[in-house]
Short mmCIF file of C-alpha atoms (C1' of nucleotides) in Angstrom, two decimals:
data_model
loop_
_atom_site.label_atom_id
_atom_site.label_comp_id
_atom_site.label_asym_id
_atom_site.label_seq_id
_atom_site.Cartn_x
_atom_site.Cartn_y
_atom_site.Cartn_z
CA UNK D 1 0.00 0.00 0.00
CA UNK D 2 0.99 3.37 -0.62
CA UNK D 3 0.35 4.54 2.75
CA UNK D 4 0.96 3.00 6.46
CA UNK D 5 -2.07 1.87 7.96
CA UNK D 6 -3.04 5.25 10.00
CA UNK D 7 -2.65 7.15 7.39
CA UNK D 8 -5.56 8.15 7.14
CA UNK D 9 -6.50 8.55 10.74
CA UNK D 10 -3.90 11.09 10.74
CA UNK D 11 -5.56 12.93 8.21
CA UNK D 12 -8.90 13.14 9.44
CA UNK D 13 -7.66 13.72 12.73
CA UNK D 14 -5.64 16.84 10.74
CA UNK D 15 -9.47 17.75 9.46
CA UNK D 16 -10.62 17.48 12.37
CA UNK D 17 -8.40 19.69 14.25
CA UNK D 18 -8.81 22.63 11.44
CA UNK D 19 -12.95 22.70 11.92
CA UNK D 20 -12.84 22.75 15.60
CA UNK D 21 -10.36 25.92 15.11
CA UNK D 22 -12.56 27.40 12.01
CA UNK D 23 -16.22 26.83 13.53
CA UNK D 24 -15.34 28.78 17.20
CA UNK D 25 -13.35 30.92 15.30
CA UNK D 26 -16.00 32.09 12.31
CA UNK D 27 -19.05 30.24 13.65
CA UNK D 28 -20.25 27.47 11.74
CA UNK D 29 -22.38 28.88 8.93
CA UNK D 30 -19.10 30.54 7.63
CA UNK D 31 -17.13 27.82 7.66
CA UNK D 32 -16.77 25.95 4.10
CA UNK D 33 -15.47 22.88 3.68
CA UNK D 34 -13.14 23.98 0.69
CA UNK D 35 -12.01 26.57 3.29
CA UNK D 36 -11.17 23.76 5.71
CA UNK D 37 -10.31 20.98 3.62
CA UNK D 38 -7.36 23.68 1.94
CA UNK D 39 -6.53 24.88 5.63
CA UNK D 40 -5.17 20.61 6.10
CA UNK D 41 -3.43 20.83 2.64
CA UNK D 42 -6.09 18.79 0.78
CA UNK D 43 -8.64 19.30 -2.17
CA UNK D 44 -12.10 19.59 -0.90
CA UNK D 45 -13.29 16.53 -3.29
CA UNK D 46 -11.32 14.09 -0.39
CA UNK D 47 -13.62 15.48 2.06
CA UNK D 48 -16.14 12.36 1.91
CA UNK D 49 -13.59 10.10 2.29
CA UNK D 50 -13.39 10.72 6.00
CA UNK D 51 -16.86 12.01 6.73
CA UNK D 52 -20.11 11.40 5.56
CA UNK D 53 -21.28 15.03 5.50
CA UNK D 54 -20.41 18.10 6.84
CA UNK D 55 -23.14 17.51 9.61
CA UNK D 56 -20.98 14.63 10.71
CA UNK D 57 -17.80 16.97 10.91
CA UNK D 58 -19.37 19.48 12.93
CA UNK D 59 -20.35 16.91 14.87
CA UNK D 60 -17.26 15.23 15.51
CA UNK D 61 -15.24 18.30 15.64
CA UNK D 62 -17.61 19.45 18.69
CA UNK D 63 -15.89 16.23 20.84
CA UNK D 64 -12.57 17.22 19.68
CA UNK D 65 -12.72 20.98 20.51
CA UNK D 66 -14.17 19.92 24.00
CA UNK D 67 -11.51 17.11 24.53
CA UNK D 68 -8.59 19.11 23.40
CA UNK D 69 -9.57 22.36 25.42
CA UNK D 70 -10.54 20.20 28.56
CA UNK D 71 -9.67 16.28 28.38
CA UNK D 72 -6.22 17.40 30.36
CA UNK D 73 -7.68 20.41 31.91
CA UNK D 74 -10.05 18.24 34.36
CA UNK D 75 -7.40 15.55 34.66
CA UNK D 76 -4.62 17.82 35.77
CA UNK D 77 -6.67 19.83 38.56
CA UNK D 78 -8.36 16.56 39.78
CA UNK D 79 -5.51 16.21 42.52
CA UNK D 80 -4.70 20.01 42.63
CA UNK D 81 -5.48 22.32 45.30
CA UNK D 82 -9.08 22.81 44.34
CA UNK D 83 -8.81 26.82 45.27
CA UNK D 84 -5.66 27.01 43.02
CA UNK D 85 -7.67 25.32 40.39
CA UNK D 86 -10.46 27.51 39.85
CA UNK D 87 -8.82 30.31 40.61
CA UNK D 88 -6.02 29.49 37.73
CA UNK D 89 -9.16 28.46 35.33
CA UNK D 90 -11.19 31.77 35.82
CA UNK D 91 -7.88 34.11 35.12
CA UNK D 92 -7.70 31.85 32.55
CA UNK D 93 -10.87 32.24 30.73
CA UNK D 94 -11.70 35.92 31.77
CA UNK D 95 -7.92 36.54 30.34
CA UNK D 96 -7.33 38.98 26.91
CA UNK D 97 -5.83 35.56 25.86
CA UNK D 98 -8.83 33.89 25.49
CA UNK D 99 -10.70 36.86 24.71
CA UNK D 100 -8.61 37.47 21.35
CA UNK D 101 -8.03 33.35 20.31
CA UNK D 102 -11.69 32.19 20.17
CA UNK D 103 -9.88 29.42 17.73
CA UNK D 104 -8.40 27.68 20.42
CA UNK D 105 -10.21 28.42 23.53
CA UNK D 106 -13.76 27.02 25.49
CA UNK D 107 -16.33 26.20 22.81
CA UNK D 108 -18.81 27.31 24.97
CA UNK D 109 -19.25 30.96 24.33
CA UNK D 110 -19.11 30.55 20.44
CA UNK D 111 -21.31 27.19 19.97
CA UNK D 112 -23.92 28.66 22.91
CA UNK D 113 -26.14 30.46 20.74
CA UNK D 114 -25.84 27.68 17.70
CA UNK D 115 -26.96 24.44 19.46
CA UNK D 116 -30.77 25.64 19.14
CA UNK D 117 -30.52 24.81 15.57
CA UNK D 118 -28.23 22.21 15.47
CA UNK D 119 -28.98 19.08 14.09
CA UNK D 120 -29.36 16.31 17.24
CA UNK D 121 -25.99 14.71 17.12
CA UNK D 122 -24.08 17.72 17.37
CA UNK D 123 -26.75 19.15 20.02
CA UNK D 124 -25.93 16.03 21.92
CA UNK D 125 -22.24 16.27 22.00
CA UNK D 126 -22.12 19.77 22.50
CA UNK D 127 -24.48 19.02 26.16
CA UNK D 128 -22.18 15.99 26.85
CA UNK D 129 -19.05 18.28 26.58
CA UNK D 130 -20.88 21.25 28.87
CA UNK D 131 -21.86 18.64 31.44
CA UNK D 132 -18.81 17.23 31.66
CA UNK D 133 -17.19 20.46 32.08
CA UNK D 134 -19.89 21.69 34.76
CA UNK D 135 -19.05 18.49 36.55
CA UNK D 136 -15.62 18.47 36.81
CA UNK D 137 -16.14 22.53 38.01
CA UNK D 138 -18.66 21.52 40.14
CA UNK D 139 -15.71 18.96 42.14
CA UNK D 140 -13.68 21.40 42.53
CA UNK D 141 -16.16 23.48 44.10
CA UNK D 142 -17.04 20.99 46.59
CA UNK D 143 -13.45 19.83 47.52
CA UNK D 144 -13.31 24.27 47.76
CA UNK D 145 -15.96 24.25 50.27
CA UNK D 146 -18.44 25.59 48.35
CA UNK D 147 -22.08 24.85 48.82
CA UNK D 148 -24.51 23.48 46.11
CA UNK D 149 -21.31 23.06 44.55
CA UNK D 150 -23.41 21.55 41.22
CA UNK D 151 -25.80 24.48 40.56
CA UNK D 152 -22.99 26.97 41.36
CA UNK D 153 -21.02 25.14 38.67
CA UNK D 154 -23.01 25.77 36.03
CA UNK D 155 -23.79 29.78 37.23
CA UNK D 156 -20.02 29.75 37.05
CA UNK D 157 -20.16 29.11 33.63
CA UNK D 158 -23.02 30.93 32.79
CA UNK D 159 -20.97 33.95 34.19
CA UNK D 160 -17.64 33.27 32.43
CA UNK D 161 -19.43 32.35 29.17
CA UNK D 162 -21.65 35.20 29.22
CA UNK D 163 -19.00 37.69 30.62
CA UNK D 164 -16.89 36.84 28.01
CA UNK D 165 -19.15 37.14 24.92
CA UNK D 166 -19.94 40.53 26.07
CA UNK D 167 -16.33 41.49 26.22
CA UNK D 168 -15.93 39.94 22.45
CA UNK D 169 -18.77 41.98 21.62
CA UNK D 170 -17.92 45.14 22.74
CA UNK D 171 -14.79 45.05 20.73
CA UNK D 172 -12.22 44.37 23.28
CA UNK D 173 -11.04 48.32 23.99
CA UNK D 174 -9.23 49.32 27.02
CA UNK D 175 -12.73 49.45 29.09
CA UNK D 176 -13.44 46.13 27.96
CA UNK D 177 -9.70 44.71 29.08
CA UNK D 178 -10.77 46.60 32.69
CA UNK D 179 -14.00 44.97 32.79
CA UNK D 180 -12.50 41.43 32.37
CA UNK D 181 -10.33 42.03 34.96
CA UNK D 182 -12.93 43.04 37.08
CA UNK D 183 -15.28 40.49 36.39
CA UNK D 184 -12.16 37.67 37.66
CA UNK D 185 -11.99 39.33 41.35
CA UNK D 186 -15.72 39.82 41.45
CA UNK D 187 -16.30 35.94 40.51
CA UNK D 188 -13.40 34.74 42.83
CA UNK D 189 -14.95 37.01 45.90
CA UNK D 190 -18.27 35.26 45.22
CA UNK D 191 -17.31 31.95 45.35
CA UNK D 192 -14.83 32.51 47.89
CA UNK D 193 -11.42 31.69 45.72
CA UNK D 194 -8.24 33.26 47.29
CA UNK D 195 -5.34 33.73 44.89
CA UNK Z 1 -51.91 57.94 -5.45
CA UNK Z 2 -52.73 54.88 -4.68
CA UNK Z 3 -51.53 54.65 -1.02
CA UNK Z 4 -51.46 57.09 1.30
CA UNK Z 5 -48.45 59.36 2.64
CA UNK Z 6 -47.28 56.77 5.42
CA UNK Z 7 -48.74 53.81 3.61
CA UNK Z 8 -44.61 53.10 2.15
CA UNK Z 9 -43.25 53.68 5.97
CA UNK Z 10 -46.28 51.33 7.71
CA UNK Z 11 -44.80 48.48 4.99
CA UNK Z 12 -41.07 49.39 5.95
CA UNK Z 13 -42.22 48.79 9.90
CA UNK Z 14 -44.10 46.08 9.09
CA UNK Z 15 -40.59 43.83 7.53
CA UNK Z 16 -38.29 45.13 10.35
CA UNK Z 17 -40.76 43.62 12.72
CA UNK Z 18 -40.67 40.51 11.24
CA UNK Z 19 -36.97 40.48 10.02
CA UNK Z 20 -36.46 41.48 13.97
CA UNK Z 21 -38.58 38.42 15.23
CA UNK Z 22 -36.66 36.15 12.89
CA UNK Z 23 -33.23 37.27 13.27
CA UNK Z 24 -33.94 36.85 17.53
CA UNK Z 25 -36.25 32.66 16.78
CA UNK Z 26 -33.28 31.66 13.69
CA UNK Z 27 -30.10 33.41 13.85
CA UNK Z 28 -29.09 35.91 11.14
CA UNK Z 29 -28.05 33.38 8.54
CA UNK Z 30 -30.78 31.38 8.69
CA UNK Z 31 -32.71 34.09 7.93
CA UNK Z 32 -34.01 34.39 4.29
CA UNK Z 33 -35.32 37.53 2.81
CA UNK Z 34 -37.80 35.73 1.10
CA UNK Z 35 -39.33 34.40 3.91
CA UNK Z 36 -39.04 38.11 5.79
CA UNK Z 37 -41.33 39.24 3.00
CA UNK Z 38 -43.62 36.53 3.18
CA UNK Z 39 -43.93 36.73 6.55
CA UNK Z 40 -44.84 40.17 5.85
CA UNK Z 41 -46.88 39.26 3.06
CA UNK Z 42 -44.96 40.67 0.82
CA UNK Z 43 -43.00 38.88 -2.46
CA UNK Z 44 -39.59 39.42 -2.26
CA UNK Z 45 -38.74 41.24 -5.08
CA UNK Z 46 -40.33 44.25 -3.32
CA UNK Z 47 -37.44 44.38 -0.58
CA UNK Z 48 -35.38 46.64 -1.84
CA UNK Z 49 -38.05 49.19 -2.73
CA UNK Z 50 -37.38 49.34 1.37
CA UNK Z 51 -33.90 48.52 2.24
CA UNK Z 52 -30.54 48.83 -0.02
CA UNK Z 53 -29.30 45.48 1.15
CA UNK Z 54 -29.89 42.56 3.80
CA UNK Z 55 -26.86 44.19 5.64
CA UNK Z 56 -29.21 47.77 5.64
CA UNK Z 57 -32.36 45.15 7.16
CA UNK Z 58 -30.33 43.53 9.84
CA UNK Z 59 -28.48 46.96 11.11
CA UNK Z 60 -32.18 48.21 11.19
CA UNK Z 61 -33.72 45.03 12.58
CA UNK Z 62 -31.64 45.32 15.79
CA UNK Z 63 -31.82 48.91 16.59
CA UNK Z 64 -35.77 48.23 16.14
CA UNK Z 65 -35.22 45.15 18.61
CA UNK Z 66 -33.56 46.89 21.42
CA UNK Z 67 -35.87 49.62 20.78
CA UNK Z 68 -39.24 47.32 21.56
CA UNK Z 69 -37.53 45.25 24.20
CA UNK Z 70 -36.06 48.10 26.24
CA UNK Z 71 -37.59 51.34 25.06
CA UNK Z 72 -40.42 51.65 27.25
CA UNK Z 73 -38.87 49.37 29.84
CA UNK Z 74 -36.17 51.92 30.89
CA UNK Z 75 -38.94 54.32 30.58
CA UNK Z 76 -40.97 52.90 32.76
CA UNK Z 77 -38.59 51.70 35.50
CA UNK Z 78 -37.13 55.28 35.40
CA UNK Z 79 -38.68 56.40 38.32
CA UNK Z 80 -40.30 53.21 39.98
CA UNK Z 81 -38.89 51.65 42.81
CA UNK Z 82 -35.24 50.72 42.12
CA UNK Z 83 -34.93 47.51 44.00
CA UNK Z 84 -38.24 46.41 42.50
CA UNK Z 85 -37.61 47.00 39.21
CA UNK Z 86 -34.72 44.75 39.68
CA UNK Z 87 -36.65 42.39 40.88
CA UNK Z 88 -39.16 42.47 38.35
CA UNK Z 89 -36.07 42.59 35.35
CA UNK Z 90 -34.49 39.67 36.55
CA UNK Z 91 -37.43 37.57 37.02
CA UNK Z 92 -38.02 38.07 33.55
CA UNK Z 93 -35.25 37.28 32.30
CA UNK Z 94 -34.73 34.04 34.04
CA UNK Z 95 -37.94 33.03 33.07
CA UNK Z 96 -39.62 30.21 31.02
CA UNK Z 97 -41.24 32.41 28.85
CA UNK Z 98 -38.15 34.16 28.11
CA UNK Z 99 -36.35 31.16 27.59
CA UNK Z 100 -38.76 29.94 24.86
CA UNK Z 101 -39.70 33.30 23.54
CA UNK Z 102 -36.21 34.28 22.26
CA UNK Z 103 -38.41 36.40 19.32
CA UNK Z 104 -39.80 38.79 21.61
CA UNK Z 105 -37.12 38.26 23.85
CA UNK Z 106 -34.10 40.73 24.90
CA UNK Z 107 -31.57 40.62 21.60
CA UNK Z 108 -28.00 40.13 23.54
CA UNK Z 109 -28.19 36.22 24.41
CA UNK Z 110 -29.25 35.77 20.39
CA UNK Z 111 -26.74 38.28 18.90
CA UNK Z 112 -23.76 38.18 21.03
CA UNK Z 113 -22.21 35.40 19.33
CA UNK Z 114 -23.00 36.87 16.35
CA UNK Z 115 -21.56 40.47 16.58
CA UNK Z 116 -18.01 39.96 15.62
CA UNK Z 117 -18.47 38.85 12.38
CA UNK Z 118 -21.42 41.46 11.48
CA UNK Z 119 -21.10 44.64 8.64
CA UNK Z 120 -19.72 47.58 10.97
CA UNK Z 121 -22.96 48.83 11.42
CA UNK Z 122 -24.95 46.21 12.54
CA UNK Z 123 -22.00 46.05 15.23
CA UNK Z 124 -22.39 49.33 16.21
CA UNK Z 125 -26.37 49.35 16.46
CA UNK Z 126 -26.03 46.77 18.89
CA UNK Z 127 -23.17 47.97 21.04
CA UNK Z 128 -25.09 51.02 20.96
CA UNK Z 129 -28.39 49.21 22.45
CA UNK Z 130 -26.20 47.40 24.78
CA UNK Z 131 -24.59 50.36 26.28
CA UNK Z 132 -28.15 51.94 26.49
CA UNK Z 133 -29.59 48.94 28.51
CA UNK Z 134 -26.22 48.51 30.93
CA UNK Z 135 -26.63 52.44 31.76
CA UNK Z 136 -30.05 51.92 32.59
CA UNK Z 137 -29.54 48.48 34.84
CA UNK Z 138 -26.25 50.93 36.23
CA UNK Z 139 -28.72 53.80 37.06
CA UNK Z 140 -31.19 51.31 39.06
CA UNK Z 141 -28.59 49.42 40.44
CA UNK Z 142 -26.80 52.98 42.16
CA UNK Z 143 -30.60 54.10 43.35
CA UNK Z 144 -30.96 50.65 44.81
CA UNK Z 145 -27.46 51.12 46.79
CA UNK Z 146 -25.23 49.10 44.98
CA UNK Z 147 -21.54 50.08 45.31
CA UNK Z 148 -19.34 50.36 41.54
CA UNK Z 149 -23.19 50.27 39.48
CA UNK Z 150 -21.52 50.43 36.33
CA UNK Z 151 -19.19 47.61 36.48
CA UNK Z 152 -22.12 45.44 38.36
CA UNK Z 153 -24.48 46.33 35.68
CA UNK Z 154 -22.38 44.70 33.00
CA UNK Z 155 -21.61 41.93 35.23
CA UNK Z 156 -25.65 41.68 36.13
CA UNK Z 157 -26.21 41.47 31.99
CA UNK Z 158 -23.24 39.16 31.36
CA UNK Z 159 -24.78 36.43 33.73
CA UNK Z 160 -28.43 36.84 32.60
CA UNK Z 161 -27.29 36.71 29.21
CA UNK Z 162 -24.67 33.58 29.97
CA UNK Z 163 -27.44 31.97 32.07
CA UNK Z 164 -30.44 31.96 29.60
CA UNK Z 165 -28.13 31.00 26.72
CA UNK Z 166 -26.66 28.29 28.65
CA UNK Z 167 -30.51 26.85 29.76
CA UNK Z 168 -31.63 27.42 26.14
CA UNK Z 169 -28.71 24.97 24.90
CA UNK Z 170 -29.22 22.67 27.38
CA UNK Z 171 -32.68 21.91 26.30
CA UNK Z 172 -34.98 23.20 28.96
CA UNK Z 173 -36.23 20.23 30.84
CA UNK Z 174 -37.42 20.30 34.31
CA UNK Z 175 -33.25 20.68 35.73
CA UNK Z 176 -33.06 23.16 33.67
CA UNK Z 177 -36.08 24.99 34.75
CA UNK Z 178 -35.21 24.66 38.26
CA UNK Z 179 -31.52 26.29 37.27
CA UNK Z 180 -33.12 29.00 35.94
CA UNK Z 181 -34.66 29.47 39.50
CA UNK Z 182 -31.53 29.11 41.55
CA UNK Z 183 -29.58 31.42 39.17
CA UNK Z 184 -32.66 34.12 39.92
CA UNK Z 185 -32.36 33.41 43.45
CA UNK Z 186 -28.78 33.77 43.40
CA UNK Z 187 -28.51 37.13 41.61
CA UNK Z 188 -30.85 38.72 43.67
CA UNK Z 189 -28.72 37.53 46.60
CA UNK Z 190 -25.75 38.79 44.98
CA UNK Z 191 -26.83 42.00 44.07
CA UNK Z 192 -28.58 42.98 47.41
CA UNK Z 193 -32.12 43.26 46.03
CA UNK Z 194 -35.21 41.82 48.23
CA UNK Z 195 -38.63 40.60 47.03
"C1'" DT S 1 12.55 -11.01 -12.42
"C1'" DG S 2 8.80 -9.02 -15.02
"C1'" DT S 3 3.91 -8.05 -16.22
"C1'" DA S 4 -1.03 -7.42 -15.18
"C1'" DC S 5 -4.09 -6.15 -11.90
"C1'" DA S 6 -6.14 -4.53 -7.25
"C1'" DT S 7 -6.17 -1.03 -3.77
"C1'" DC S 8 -7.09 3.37 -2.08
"C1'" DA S 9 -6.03 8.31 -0.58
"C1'" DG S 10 -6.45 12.08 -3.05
"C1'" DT S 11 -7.76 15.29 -7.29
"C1'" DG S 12 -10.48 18.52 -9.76
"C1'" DA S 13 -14.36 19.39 -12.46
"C1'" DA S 14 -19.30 19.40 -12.52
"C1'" DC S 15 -23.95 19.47 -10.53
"C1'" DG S 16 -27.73 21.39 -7.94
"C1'" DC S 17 -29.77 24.21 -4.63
"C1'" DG S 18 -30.53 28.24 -1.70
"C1'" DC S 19 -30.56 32.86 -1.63
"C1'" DG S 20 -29.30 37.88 -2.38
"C1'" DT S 21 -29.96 40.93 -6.02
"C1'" DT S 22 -31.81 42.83 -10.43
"C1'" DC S 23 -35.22 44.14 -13.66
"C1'" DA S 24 -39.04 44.45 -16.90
"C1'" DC S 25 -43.65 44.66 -16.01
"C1'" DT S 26 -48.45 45.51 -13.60
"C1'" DG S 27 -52.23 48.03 -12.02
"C1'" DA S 28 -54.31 51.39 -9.35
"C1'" DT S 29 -54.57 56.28 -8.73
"C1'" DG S 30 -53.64 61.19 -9.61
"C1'" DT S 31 -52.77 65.09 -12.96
"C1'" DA S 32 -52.69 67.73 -17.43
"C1'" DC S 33 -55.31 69.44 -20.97
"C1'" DT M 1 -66.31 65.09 -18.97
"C1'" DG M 2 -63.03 62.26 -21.28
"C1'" DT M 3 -58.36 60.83 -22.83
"C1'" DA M 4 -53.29 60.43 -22.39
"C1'" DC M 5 -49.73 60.20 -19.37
"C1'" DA M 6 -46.91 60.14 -14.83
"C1'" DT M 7 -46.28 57.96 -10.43
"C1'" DC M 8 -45.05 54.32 -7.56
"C1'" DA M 9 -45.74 50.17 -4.39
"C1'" DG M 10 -45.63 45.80 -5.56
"C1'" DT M 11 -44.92 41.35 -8.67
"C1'" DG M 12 -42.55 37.42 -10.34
"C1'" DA M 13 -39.10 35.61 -13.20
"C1'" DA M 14 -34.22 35.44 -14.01
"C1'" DC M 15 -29.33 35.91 -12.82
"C1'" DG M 16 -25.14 34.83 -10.38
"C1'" DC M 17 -22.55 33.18 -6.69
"C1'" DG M 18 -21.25 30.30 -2.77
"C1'" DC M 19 -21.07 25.93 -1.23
"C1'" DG M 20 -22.33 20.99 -0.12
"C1'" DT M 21 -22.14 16.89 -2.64
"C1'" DT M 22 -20.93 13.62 -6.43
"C1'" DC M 23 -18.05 11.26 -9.54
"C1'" DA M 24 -14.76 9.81 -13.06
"C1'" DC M 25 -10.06 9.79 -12.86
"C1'" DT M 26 -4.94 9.65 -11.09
"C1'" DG M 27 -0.85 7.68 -9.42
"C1'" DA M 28 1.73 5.35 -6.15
"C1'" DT M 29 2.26 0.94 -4.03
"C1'" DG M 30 1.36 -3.96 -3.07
"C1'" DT M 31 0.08 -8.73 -4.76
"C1'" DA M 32 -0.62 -12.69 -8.05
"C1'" DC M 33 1.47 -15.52 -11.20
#
DNA sequence: TGTACATCAGTGAACGCGCGTTCACTGATGTAC
DNA sequence: TGTACATCAGTGAACGCGCGTTCACTGATGTAC
């Protein structure tokens, strides 16, 4: 054969990769698939040789952005300090980092406002990834000493998600950059994170 | 003539309503002109006896949604009680209704996600609305006692905003229902307003 | 060792559909004379 | 009072483009004999 047998996992892995940047980076209606398939140095007639439709990319690329952006995250802080944690992960997503490289941060804020009209599988992965996430927060909040650690979790998120939307909507200015920082001390005085 | 003198501007009213309502229920690219003038019983080749482009419609569209959501609201709340008009706002928001009325819901949770890749001045229509409505929830939130109003405001509109997009894309079944009244419980908590 | 054939990731052109935009036309009313 | 013409909101067909999807083909390698 002309190539080794993972090949081709490689390559739709490669795919893969380049939607879950291009869909939280230009939202999904704008991405095209010659636009990705060109971004992994192919010709957009291979595409349906890893995927049965674009449907089934978006899909898939939903689990990837979700495991790439968090499979370690929750791993890693599972035997941290739990206060360290969370206080590490909201500078982290309140940061002008995040703020300016949508591409390769939480796939929350960008996919939020899509999943009403998304078709079911990708609906489905996208509330697997969130309640994954919102569990994992919602341990650290307990080990924290927070109470109704699992409802707080997902206000957290509501809060970061939300926060930081409006800070990419606003246009990111030097008020904006303020507000962000704001919005980290406010959140760790609320649920009681020192650091 | 055949109409009379406002009969042109009643017709122009009549498609930004229901471009407004459809941007808010399908997201702007879902939206088709066609069925905007349909909607409005209208055929479509008539649009642009109205509007220079879709780009003109939608920069209208959400100046006229901000407009009907919060026009009279601000208004009216102007010189009610503060800490019940809080009250009353967040309940609102937070609510099942809201949550499956986005079309005659606020326009933030919809658009946010969508802002950074609008025409210039659909952008600035809606940071213009935006700034409007966190000025307002500022001005209630300093006669109801809260310290730093402005900054709290924002941070009040962030979480409503996270918090009913993050419900809506979770599905809203009966957890979700309940979230929605923990996060209003919380909120009013947080921000020091009774009743 | 050499020839014919199978395999299969990838190519690039073509197809079809949705949709924004354009345009020649309609039909009702008002105005000129 | 009647006829020709201007006005203008609205109609409906056509155009063009972007993009998802399909498909005949390529070309490199492995296998059969």
């Amino acid at each position: 054969m002309r190539y080794d047998s993972e090949h081709r996992q490689r390559t739709r892995q490669r795919i893969l990769q380049v939607a879950a940047a291009a869909i939280r980076k230009q939202r999904i209606s704008r991405v095209a698939l010659a636009d990705v398939m060109s971004a992994a140095e192919l010709t957009h007639g291979g595409f349906y040789l890893h995927f049965k439709s674009k449907d089934e990319l978006i899909a898939e690329a939903i689990t990837y952005m979700f495991d790439e952006r968090y499979g370690r995250f929750l791993e890693r802080f599972s035997n941290a300090d739990a206060q360290e944690a969370l206080s590490a992960f909201i500078d982290y997503y309140l940061s002008v980092l995040h703020l300016e490289a949508p591409e390769r941060g939480c796939p929350v804020p960008m996919l939020v406002c899509d999943v009403a009209h998304m078709p079911n599988d990708a609906r489905r992965r996208f509330v697997a990834g969130v309640t994954l996430l919102i569990d994992g927060l919602a341990a650290l909040l307990e080990r924290a000493g927070v109470a109704d650690p699992h409802q707080q979790a997902n206000s957290m998120l509501a809060e970061l998600a939300g926060s930081l939307n409006l800070a990419r909507a606003l246009g990111g200015g030097t008020s904006v950059t303020e507000a962000l920082e704001a919005s980290r001390h406010a959140m760790k005085r609320r649920f009681g994170i020192v650091g």
